Amino acid sequence: MPDAITAAGLTYRVKDAVLVSDVDFRAGWGELVVIIGPNGAGKSTLLSLLAGDLHPSAGTASVDGLSLGGAATAELATVRAVLSQRTPIDVPFTAAEVVEMGRFPHRRNAANSSELDATVVGAAMDRTDTRRFSGRIFSTLSGGERTRVSLARVLAQDTPVIYLDEPTTALDVAHQERMMRQIAALAAEGRCVVTVLHDLNAAAVYADRIVLMSEGSVVAEGSPRDVLRTETLSETYGHPMKVIDHPLHDCPLVLPG
Amino acid sequence: MTQTVDLTTDRFRGRRRWFGPLVTASLLAVAGAALSFGAVSVPGDQVLGVLAREFGMTAFAEPTQQAQAVVWGIRMPRLLLGFVVGASLAGVGGVLQGLLRNEMADPHLLGIGPGAAIGASIGSAVGGIPGAISGGVVAGVVTAFAIRRLASRASIDPTRIILSGVALGAALSAWVGFVVFAADRATVPPIEFWLLGSLTGSTWRALGTTTVFVVASGIVLLSSARTLDVLGLGESSARHLGMDVDLVRTVLLVSSGVAVGATVGAVGVVAFVGLLVPYFARKVAGPRHRHLLPASAAGGALFVAASDLASRLVIEPIEIPVGLVTAAVGGPLFLWLLTRRRDA
């Protein structure tokens, strides 16, 4: 079985600015990798490079054995799904129709959806608790509901690798927790999940591995206990932080000072 | 076991159920009126008699020679060309609106129509009606490629593409004038034919040539319905779902250029059809393109044929350009649709 994700020397330049600089990245099957870092650190750019949305200025990457430079867009869509922040709001389709579009890579030519599609879509909507508003128009949903519907679409794509860009940003605390548990469960089922997060404590609880970025480079990488340290975080974020033991879980707890 | 989600039905199903029969009945009514009414009035049984004899039957009244010439030689090709032009413009309007994710997209507003008119007017100087249609197709495709380039530069902002198209269209319309005034007036139709559109003098030959181009491109456009749906999620999500967005844009714009160019070569630029009809069709058939595009095509056929009928009858015996009718009716109707409370 090929590695889930491998990347070496990834660099992305726009004119004179270097957004991602010489990043090596690996992620294995069954692993939840969380990318954290301050605004402008290059987290989303790195995710876009790993997803094949952007072509690196230098370096190589492959997902499930597919080289991102050489793979066709259609082929790539069968190995990785992406929950991006850039989904437009003014989508005229219902939630169920949007989720069903996740089946596009699997039946590009057939007009009618199959039994399998209906089952996969149903399962994806149950998992994300979105079946209740399956008939509502996407554009009339709240930000959190839209995110969950988009996650259901990602699940319906049914790929071994999943990328998520700040999936919890628009969610309330309860749905943040739900979302993180779902993400962790996806990894536990054997998929490889890579997500960008701002919530350091969600990263602490759920990540198998954390990648801390700053100014386009990886400054620390490892288990939550390895990366989430008072000195490392205070320096990277330019703000005093205090890291203590989490009272409920076996992991660190980050407190901004 | 997981419950499935019913993906075959949607909230527009009820509306579509009455829309189909209603449009069919309206098309038949317009066809009957168009074949019967005009400077020479042909009674209904004579019209049916002509049709029966053309299909090798001897039913209904024995038509006079004049009725035969008027109904089959003049009005029938004109009626059918109106259907083809309307279906093509409205269908392409629906495609472009999906492609640009903007309900204000229209083949003529984007400049494809005026661009095609330049090629068509040059073509008509060289090769008459077939020359005009071929010239329209070539110039329509070229203009669509020009818009494709604009779109790739400003891919984030479809509004800019439409504004660019408006500017492009205005400049290209002026060039149609230069071609027409420089050309021989005996062979090239006048400026108002090209820019206002007219079905006067439609021939079976023009109908046949136009239909070939429209059907060929129509097959490509209709088969892209699901692709257009997925593009509704935005370019970035469409790529994530495995769509080659650049290829899709090129194929759809070229097909649109062919379909629009052929109609412009045959009848000139008929305004508002591509803008108004898909907007209305979306309210009836819903946003999914496999329903929206056929509904747009049917509605466009009805709109153009009915407008052409009006253009012949309003100031009898003078025929006004059909584009004046579509704009005079379509403009206020579109404003009403836009300002109405936004529901379904």
XYZ file of C-alpha atoms in Angstrom:
601
model
C 0.000 0.000 0.000
C 1.474 3.390 -0.930
C 1.948 6.108 1.685
C -1.105 8.305 2.259
C 0.697 11.600 1.709
C 4.343 12.329 1.041
C 5.787 15.688 0.074
C 9.344 16.921 -0.196
C 10.725 20.429 -0.533
C 7.327 22.032 -1.221
C 7.760 25.724 -2.008
C 5.185 28.199 -3.269
C 6.091 31.696 -4.403
C 3.861 34.497 -5.636
C 6.062 37.208 -7.163
C 8.577 37.998 -4.393
C 6.585 36.556 -1.501
C 7.365 33.005 -0.382
C 4.123 31.624 1.078
C 5.402 28.097 1.668
C 9.112 27.431 1.943
C 10.771 24.026 1.566
C 8.255 21.962 3.521
C 8.585 18.192 3.886
C 5.351 16.474 4.850
C 4.271 12.902 5.530
C 1.001 11.494 6.749
C 0.046 7.865 7.203
C -3.175 5.860 6.985
C -5.369 6.162 10.053
C -3.657 9.369 11.069
C -5.260 12.737 11.888
C -2.740 15.468 11.205
C -3.573 19.001 12.330
C -1.790 22.014 10.842
C -1.719 25.022 13.171
C 0.003 28.390 13.129
C -0.675 32.123 13.221
C -2.502 33.985 10.446
C -0.439 34.143 7.277
C 1.759 31.198 8.293
C 0.949 29.387 5.031
C -1.363 26.697 6.480
C -4.069 26.964 3.816
C -1.474 27.321 1.064
C 0.240 24.123 2.227
C -3.136 22.356 2.287
C -3.850 23.578 -1.266
C -0.456 22.301 -2.416
C -1.069 18.890 -0.797
C -4.563 18.755 -2.349
C -3.237 19.538 -5.818
C -5.094 22.868 -6.121
C -1.857 24.807 -6.489
C 1.221 23.802 -8.416
C 4.335 24.166 -6.262
C 7.144 26.478 -7.405
C 9.476 23.703 -6.265
C 9.183 20.279 -4.653
C 7.004 17.217 -5.200
C 4.012 15.626 -3.512
C 1.986 12.463 -3.916
C -1.310 11.293 -2.468
C -2.082 7.565 -2.230
C 0.703 6.939 -4.731
C -0.570 9.523 -7.250
C 1.978 12.165 -8.121
C 0.238 15.532 -7.902
C 2.202 16.920 -10.825
C 1.136 14.135 -13.181
C -2.300 12.969 -12.032
C -5.412 13.992 -13.929
C -7.963 16.050 -12.022
C -10.536 13.255 -12.348
C -8.141 10.631 -10.998
C -7.195 12.834 -8.065
C -10.862 13.200 -7.097
C -11.080 9.471 -6.420
C -8.301 9.576 -3.802
C -8.805 12.895 -2.004
C -11.702 15.138 -1.020
C -11.415 18.743 0.159
C -13.568 20.840 2.464
C -12.508 24.313 1.461
C -13.395 27.707 2.896
C -14.117 28.959 -0.601
C -17.462 27.276 -1.264
C -19.778 30.056 -2.450
C -22.920 30.782 -0.455
C -25.286 31.507 -3.353
C -25.798 27.859 -4.311
C -29.379 27.320 -5.562
C -29.488 23.571 -4.861
C -30.932 21.778 -1.835
C -28.686 20.329 0.856
C -29.352 16.802 -0.461
C -28.516 17.859 -4.016
C -25.252 19.424 -2.835
C -24.274 16.271 -0.914
C -25.161 14.150 -3.939
C -22.674 16.143 -6.033
C -20.008 14.425 -3.957
C -20.785 11.378 -6.117
C -19.666 13.226 -9.268
C -16.228 11.551 -9.486
C -17.849 8.106 -9.290
C -20.447 8.431 -12.040
C -19.577 11.269 -14.342
C -21.790 10.270 -17.229
C -24.854 8.638 -15.730
C -27.731 11.073 -15.383
C -29.649 9.201 -12.696
C -28.251 8.368 -9.324
C -27.880 4.750 -8.356
C -28.996 2.892 -5.255
C -25.413 3.022 -4.000
C -25.327 6.811 -4.392
C -28.553 7.213 -2.441
C -27.180 5.000 0.340
C -23.803 6.768 0.502
C -25.510 10.184 0.481
C -27.913 9.061 3.209
C -25.066 7.783 5.381
C -23.087 10.998 4.867
C -26.081 13.104 5.877
C -26.773 10.991 8.949
C -23.162 11.233 10.051
C -23.204 15.015 9.792
C -26.691 15.382 11.274
C -27.902 17.170 8.129
C -30.780 14.944 7.071
C -33.192 17.241 8.937
C -32.686 19.997 6.383
C -31.960 17.856 3.337
C -34.733 19.607 1.357
C -33.690 23.165 2.215
C -31.840 25.399 -0.236
C -28.120 25.558 0.580
C -28.026 29.375 0.406
C -30.742 29.677 3.098
C -28.780 27.611 5.652
C -26.722 29.124 8.467
C -22.935 29.160 8.179
C -22.609 26.165 10.498
C -25.263 24.194 8.654
C -23.538 24.912 5.336
C -20.244 23.644 6.732
C -21.891 20.400 7.846
C -23.571 19.941 4.475
C -20.221 20.529 2.786
C -18.640 17.939 5.077
C -21.399 15.512 4.089
C -20.528 16.207 0.439
C -16.872 15.432 1.234
C -17.911 12.163 2.902
C -20.108 11.253 -0.067
C -17.022 11.558 -2.279
C -15.771 8.534 -0.291
C -12.009 9.021 -0.656
C -9.149 7.555 1.394
C -7.572 10.990 1.960
C -9.522 13.997 3.262
C -8.352 17.616 3.558
C -10.251 20.120 5.692
C -9.544 23.842 5.894
C -10.738 25.279 9.221
C -13.850 23.084 9.379
C -14.920 24.287 12.845
C -14.725 28.052 12.298
C -18.449 28.652 11.730
C -19.694 26.159 14.322
C -20.984 26.543 17.877
C -19.137 24.740 20.688
C -21.336 21.631 20.607
C -21.059 21.269 16.840
C -17.307 21.972 17.016
C -16.936 18.991 19.323
C -19.174 16.861 17.104
C -17.205 17.856 14.029
C -13.853 17.046 15.702
C -15.139 13.648 16.822
C -16.351 12.894 13.314
C -12.995 13.896 11.892
C -11.168 11.744 14.423
C -13.516 8.841 13.618
C -12.758 9.194 9.899
C -9.073 8.784 10.665
C -9.739 5.915 13.068
C -11.473 4.075 10.203
C -8.145 4.019 8.366
C -8.380 7.174 6.265
C -5.749 9.868 6.290
C -7.171 13.202 7.431
C -5.289 16.500 7.312
C -6.959 19.593 8.698
C -6.046 23.208 9.307
C -7.310 24.418 12.689
C -7.134 27.636 14.685
C -8.413 26.000 17.853
C -5.243 24.802 19.582
C -7.150 22.891 22.240
C -9.179 20.960 19.689
C -5.852 20.109 18.072
C -4.495 19.045 21.480
C -7.400 16.679 22.168
C -7.912 15.104 18.751
C -4.688 15.297 16.707
C -2.454 12.276 16.289
C 0.224 14.637 15.077
C 0.489 18.445 14.939
C 2.412 20.486 12.379
C 3.141 24.024 13.587
C 3.841 26.534 10.818
C 5.184 30.044 10.882
C 6.102 32.300 7.971
C 5.801 29.517 5.422
C 7.975 26.969 7.260
C 7.345 24.104 9.641
C 8.729 25.149 13.026
C 7.637 22.136 15.073
C 6.100 18.756 14.371
C 5.084 15.811 16.500
C 2.575 14.682 19.109
C 0.458 17.360 20.845
C 2.734 17.177 23.888
C 5.809 17.659 21.715
C 4.506 20.689 19.828
C 2.190 22.494 22.237
C 4.761 23.953 24.622
C 4.666 27.264 26.442
C 7.873 28.601 24.878
C 7.233 27.325 21.331
C 3.702 28.715 21.125
C 4.494 32.051 22.815
C 7.303 32.643 20.371
C 5.447 31.481 17.232
C 2.242 33.394 17.918
C 4.046 36.462 19.349
C 1.763 36.353 22.355
C 2.331 34.898 25.847
C 0.789 31.423 26.234
C 0.621 29.010 29.114
C 0.384 25.263 28.552
C -0.900 23.047 31.399
C -2.223 19.502 31.714
C -5.802 19.100 30.485
C -8.064 18.313 33.486
C -10.329 15.986 31.426
C -8.112 14.424 28.761
C -4.609 13.065 28.636
C -3.222 15.993 26.648
C -2.011 19.582 27.027
C -4.347 22.566 27.517
C -3.329 25.905 25.999
C -4.252 29.114 27.779
C -3.523 32.470 26.135
C -1.843 34.723 28.698
C -28.973 -0.327 7.503
C -28.712 3.249 6.371
C -31.798 4.944 5.056
C -31.342 6.230 1.540
C -32.040 9.767 0.397
C -34.545 10.168 -2.428
C -32.509 11.906 -5.094
C -34.969 11.525 -7.961
C -37.619 13.922 -6.761
C -37.439 17.607 -5.938
C -39.653 20.560 -5.095
C -40.101 21.589 -8.740
C -41.613 18.312 -9.812
C -45.179 19.584 -9.545
C -44.429 22.708 -11.554
C -42.666 20.745 -14.262
C -45.696 18.488 -14.564
C -47.912 21.324 -15.794
C -45.153 23.226 -17.592
C -44.581 20.523 -20.220
C -48.196 20.262 -21.465
C -48.672 24.040 -21.189
C -45.636 24.819 -23.359
C -46.587 22.132 -25.861
C -50.121 23.499 -26.158
C -48.803 27.070 -26.500
C -46.314 26.027 -29.184
C -49.119 24.368 -31.152
C -51.370 27.414 -30.745
C -48.628 29.775 -31.929
C -47.849 27.433 -34.823
C -51.481 27.366 -35.891
C -51.787 31.142 -35.720
C -48.445 31.706 -37.472
C -49.394 29.443 -40.388
C -52.870 30.899 -40.728
C -52.651 34.636 -39.966
C -50.865 37.310 -41.976
C -51.172 39.522 -45.023
C -52.871 36.579 -46.717
C -55.223 34.828 -44.334
C -55.357 31.050 -44.796
C -58.291 29.250 -43.137
C -57.526 26.463 -40.701
C -58.778 23.595 -42.845
C -56.629 24.847 -45.739
C -53.566 24.967 -43.421
C -54.258 21.384 -42.333
C -54.820 20.445 -45.967
C -51.397 21.786 -46.921
C -49.719 19.920 -44.052
C -51.555 16.687 -44.886
C -50.478 16.817 -48.528
C -46.864 17.552 -47.609
C -46.900 14.344 -45.580
C -48.506 12.392 -48.409
C -52.076 12.302 -47.149
C -55.184 13.776 -48.722
C -57.095 14.731 -45.609
C -58.823 18.070 -44.975
C -59.631 20.731 -47.575
C -57.922 20.809 -50.964
C -55.616 23.845 -50.564
C -55.374 26.563 -53.176
C -52.052 27.028 -54.891
C -51.617 30.305 -53.022
C -52.315 28.652 -49.671
C -49.783 25.953 -50.560
C -47.116 28.549 -51.419
C -47.787 30.779 -48.402
C -48.119 28.067 -45.747
C -45.406 25.656 -46.820
C -43.079 27.895 -48.811
C -43.020 30.980 -46.575
C -44.627 30.547 -43.163
C -43.516 27.031 -42.236
C -39.756 27.601 -42.582
C -40.166 30.938 -40.817
C -42.068 29.341 -37.920
C -39.565 26.512 -37.544
C -36.580 28.865 -37.804
C -38.177 30.934 -35.038
C -38.393 27.774 -32.895
C -34.766 26.841 -33.595
C -33.460 30.364 -32.963
C -35.435 30.737 -29.734
C -34.453 27.308 -28.418
C -30.815 27.956 -29.264
C -30.580 31.426 -27.701
C -32.470 30.522 -24.527
C -30.644 27.203 -24.138
C -27.279 28.908 -24.541
C -28.417 31.615 -22.102
C -29.097 28.900 -19.523
C -25.681 27.339 -20.163
C -23.799 30.641 -19.887
C -25.644 31.581 -16.696
C -24.568 28.293 -15.160
C -21.027 28.570 -16.493
C -20.513 32.097 -15.135
C -22.673 31.507 -12.045
C -24.570 34.670 -12.888
C -28.214 35.042 -13.852
C -27.400 38.146 -15.900
C -25.338 36.257 -18.478
C -26.723 36.331 -22.017
C -25.069 35.377 -25.319
C -25.704 38.786 -26.843
C -24.856 40.814 -23.724
C -21.579 38.889 -23.549
C -20.774 40.010 -27.089
C -21.095 36.629 -28.831
C -24.090 37.850 -30.886
C -22.535 41.095 -32.160
C -19.244 39.270 -32.797
C -21.051 36.613 -34.805
C -22.862 39.359 -36.744
C -19.536 40.689 -38.071
C -18.612 37.275 -39.437
C -22.142 36.725 -40.720
C -22.273 40.049 -42.585
C -18.889 39.381 -44.188
C -20.001 35.823 -44.974
C -23.204 37.003 -46.593
C -21.217 39.282 -48.932
C -19.204 36.248 -50.021
C -21.689 33.388 -50.004
C -25.271 34.499 -49.393
C -27.258 32.746 -46.670
C -24.991 29.675 -46.220
C -22.042 32.100 -46.167
C -23.756 34.209 -43.509
C -24.474 31.212 -41.286
C -20.959 29.776 -41.653
C -19.447 33.210 -41.063
C -21.657 33.623 -38.006
C -20.519 30.256 -36.612
C -16.823 31.026 -37.124
C -17.079 34.533 -35.673
C -19.275 33.282 -32.831
C -16.606 30.767 -31.837
C -13.843 33.380 -32.145
C -15.775 35.815 -29.940
C -16.474 33.052 -27.429
C -12.711 32.394 -27.286
C -12.105 36.107 -26.700
C -14.520 35.957 -23.777
C -12.779 32.786 -22.604
C -9.545 34.775 -22.391
C -11.246 37.578 -20.503
C -12.740 34.967 -18.186
C -9.400 33.327 -17.464
C -7.884 36.683 -16.520
C -10.722 37.681 -14.231
C -11.889 34.228 -13.235
C -12.933 35.231 -9.731
C -15.422 37.875 -10.788
C -18.122 36.887 -13.310
C -19.635 40.385 -13.104
C -16.469 41.763 -14.662
C -16.725 39.235 -17.478
C -20.265 40.382 -18.217
C -19.299 44.057 -18.142
C -16.367 43.266 -20.436
C -18.801 41.475 -22.731
C -21.086 44.515 -22.832
C -18.188 46.747 -23.835
C -16.978 44.189 -26.359
C -20.497 43.870 -27.775
C -20.895 47.617 -28.233
C -17.598 47.851 -30.093
C -18.393 44.799 -32.230
C -21.861 46.184 -33.105
C -20.154 49.279 -34.469
C -17.939 47.041 -36.605
C -21.008 45.318 -38.024
C -22.028 48.793 -39.202
C -18.654 49.359 -40.868
C -18.930 46.049 -42.716
C -22.520 46.647 -43.802
C -21.954 50.195 -45.034
C -18.793 49.194 -46.870
C -20.490 46.193 -48.519
C -22.700 45.960 -51.591
C -26.239 46.787 -50.490
C -27.728 44.363 -52.981
C -26.080 41.309 -51.386
C -25.611 42.155 -47.689
C -28.696 42.735 -45.497
C -28.923 46.152 -43.810
C -27.667 47.028 -40.345
C -31.090 46.710 -38.714
C -31.340 43.086 -39.868
C -28.108 42.214 -38.077
C -28.591 44.207 -34.885
C -32.374 43.934 -34.389
C -32.940 40.513 -35.922
C -35.578 39.499 -38.399
C -37.175 36.264 -39.575
C -38.492 37.877 -42.762
C -37.539 35.877 -45.812
C -36.676 32.683 -43.901
C -36.006 29.787 -46.259
C -35.942 26.030 -45.870
C -32.264 26.193 -46.755
C -31.480 28.669 -43.963
C -33.542 26.533 -41.582
C -31.686 23.356 -42.549
C -28.202 24.853 -42.214
C -28.987 26.559 -38.906
C -30.589 23.430 -37.470
C -27.526 21.297 -38.214
C -25.289 23.639 -36.212
C -27.795 24.131 -33.391
C -28.505 20.412 -32.976
C -24.812 19.481 -33.033
C -23.896 22.026 -30.371
C -27.142 21.388 -28.493
C -26.203 17.739 -27.957
C -22.925 18.821 -26.327
C -24.625 21.466 -24.183
C -27.477 19.230 -23.008
C -25.081 16.423 -22.130
C -23.186 18.860 -19.883
C -26.148 19.379 -17.570
C -24.645 17.572 -14.605
C -21.284 19.275 -15.101
C -23.017 22.661 -14.992
C -24.795 21.658 -11.773
C -21.481 20.829 -10.101
C -19.983 24.130 -11.330
C -22.719 25.762 -9.239
C -20.647 24.786 -6.178
C -17.893 27.082 -7.432
C -14.791 26.516 -9.477
C -12.714 25.332 -6.550
C -15.183 22.651 -5.399
C -15.734 21.549 -9.002
C -11.976 20.930 -9.324
C -11.968 19.027 -6.043
C -14.704 16.831 -7.492
C -12.460 16.001 -10.433
C -13.724 18.416 -13.066
C -11.293 19.839 -15.588
C -12.827 23.311 -15.297
C -10.708 24.873 -18.033
C -11.631 22.173 -20.539
C -15.315 22.407 -19.590
C -15.282 26.188 -20.077
C -13.654 25.880 -23.487
C -16.009 23.150 -24.735
C -19.135 24.923 -23.498
C -18.108 28.326 -24.850
C -17.197 26.914 -28.260
C -20.522 25.043 -28.448
C -22.344 28.198 -27.363
C -20.490 30.166 -30.022
C -21.562 27.658 -32.701
C -25.212 27.644 -31.609
C -25.469 31.436 -31.312
C -23.370 32.141 -34.409
C -25.627 29.987 -36.593
C -28.762 31.797 -35.392
C -27.160 35.216 -35.901
C -26.124 34.241 -39.425
C -29.705 33.248 -40.190
C -31.722 35.973 -38.459
C -29.369 38.504 -36.827
C -29.183 39.399 -33.133
C -32.511 38.773 -31.362
C -32.220 40.453 -27.988
C -33.355 39.398 -24.520
C -34.250 35.772 -25.286
C -31.130 34.342 -23.655
C -31.534 36.552 -20.602
C -35.264 36.416 -19.907
C -36.270 32.869 -20.783
C -33.761 30.927 -18.608
C -34.564 33.256 -15.718
C -38.226 32.341 -16.040
C -37.453 28.673 -16.704
C -35.443 28.498 -13.480
C -38.551 29.497 -11.506
C -40.558 26.751 -13.155
C -38.152 23.878 -13.759
C -35.690 24.481 -10.922
C -31.938 25.045 -10.949
C -30.857 21.557 -12.090
C -29.683 21.924 -15.660
C -31.100 18.646 -16.958
C -34.517 20.218 -16.410
C -33.540 23.873 -16.791
C -31.937 23.610 -20.229
C -34.818 21.774 -21.992
C -37.332 24.097 -20.291
C -35.315 27.123 -21.466
C -35.146 25.781 -25.015
C -38.896 25.145 -25.127
C -39.677 28.533 -23.604
C -37.277 30.270 -25.991
C -38.872 28.600 -29.001
C -42.276 29.788 -27.818
C -41.081 33.330 -27.040
C -39.379 33.927 -30.399
C -42.143 32.354 -32.505
C -44.824 34.315 -30.640
C -42.801 37.542 -30.916
C -42.337 36.956 -34.636
C -46.065 36.440 -35.034
C -46.645 39.745 -33.230
C -44.022 41.472 -35.371
C -46.006 40.505 -38.473
C -49.447 41.409 -37.138
C -48.981 44.506 -34.934
C -48.580 47.089 -37.715
C -49.925 45.094 -40.672
C -48.824 44.988 -43.423
C -45.490 46.354 -42.180
C -43.186 43.789 -40.525
C -41.075 45.124 -37.689
C -37.788 43.392 -36.699
C -38.525 40.572 -34.234
C -35.772 41.812 -31.907
C -37.822 44.964 -31.277
C -40.734 42.852 -30.074
C -38.617 40.584 -27.866
C -36.968 43.649 -26.309
C -40.207 45.619 -25.944
C -41.931 42.669 -24.238
C -38.880 41.131 -22.594
C -37.465 44.304 -21.023
C -40.459 45.182 -18.814
C -41.125 41.508 -18.070
C -37.558 41.028 -16.929
C -37.704 44.158 -14.732
C -40.904 42.837 -13.181
C -39.266 39.476 -12.468
C -36.233 41.189 -10.960
C -38.160 43.500 -8.647
C -40.685 40.884 -7.544
C -40.292 39.506 -4.037
C -37.723 36.737 -4.131
C -39.457 33.462 -3.491
C -38.769 29.929 -4.717
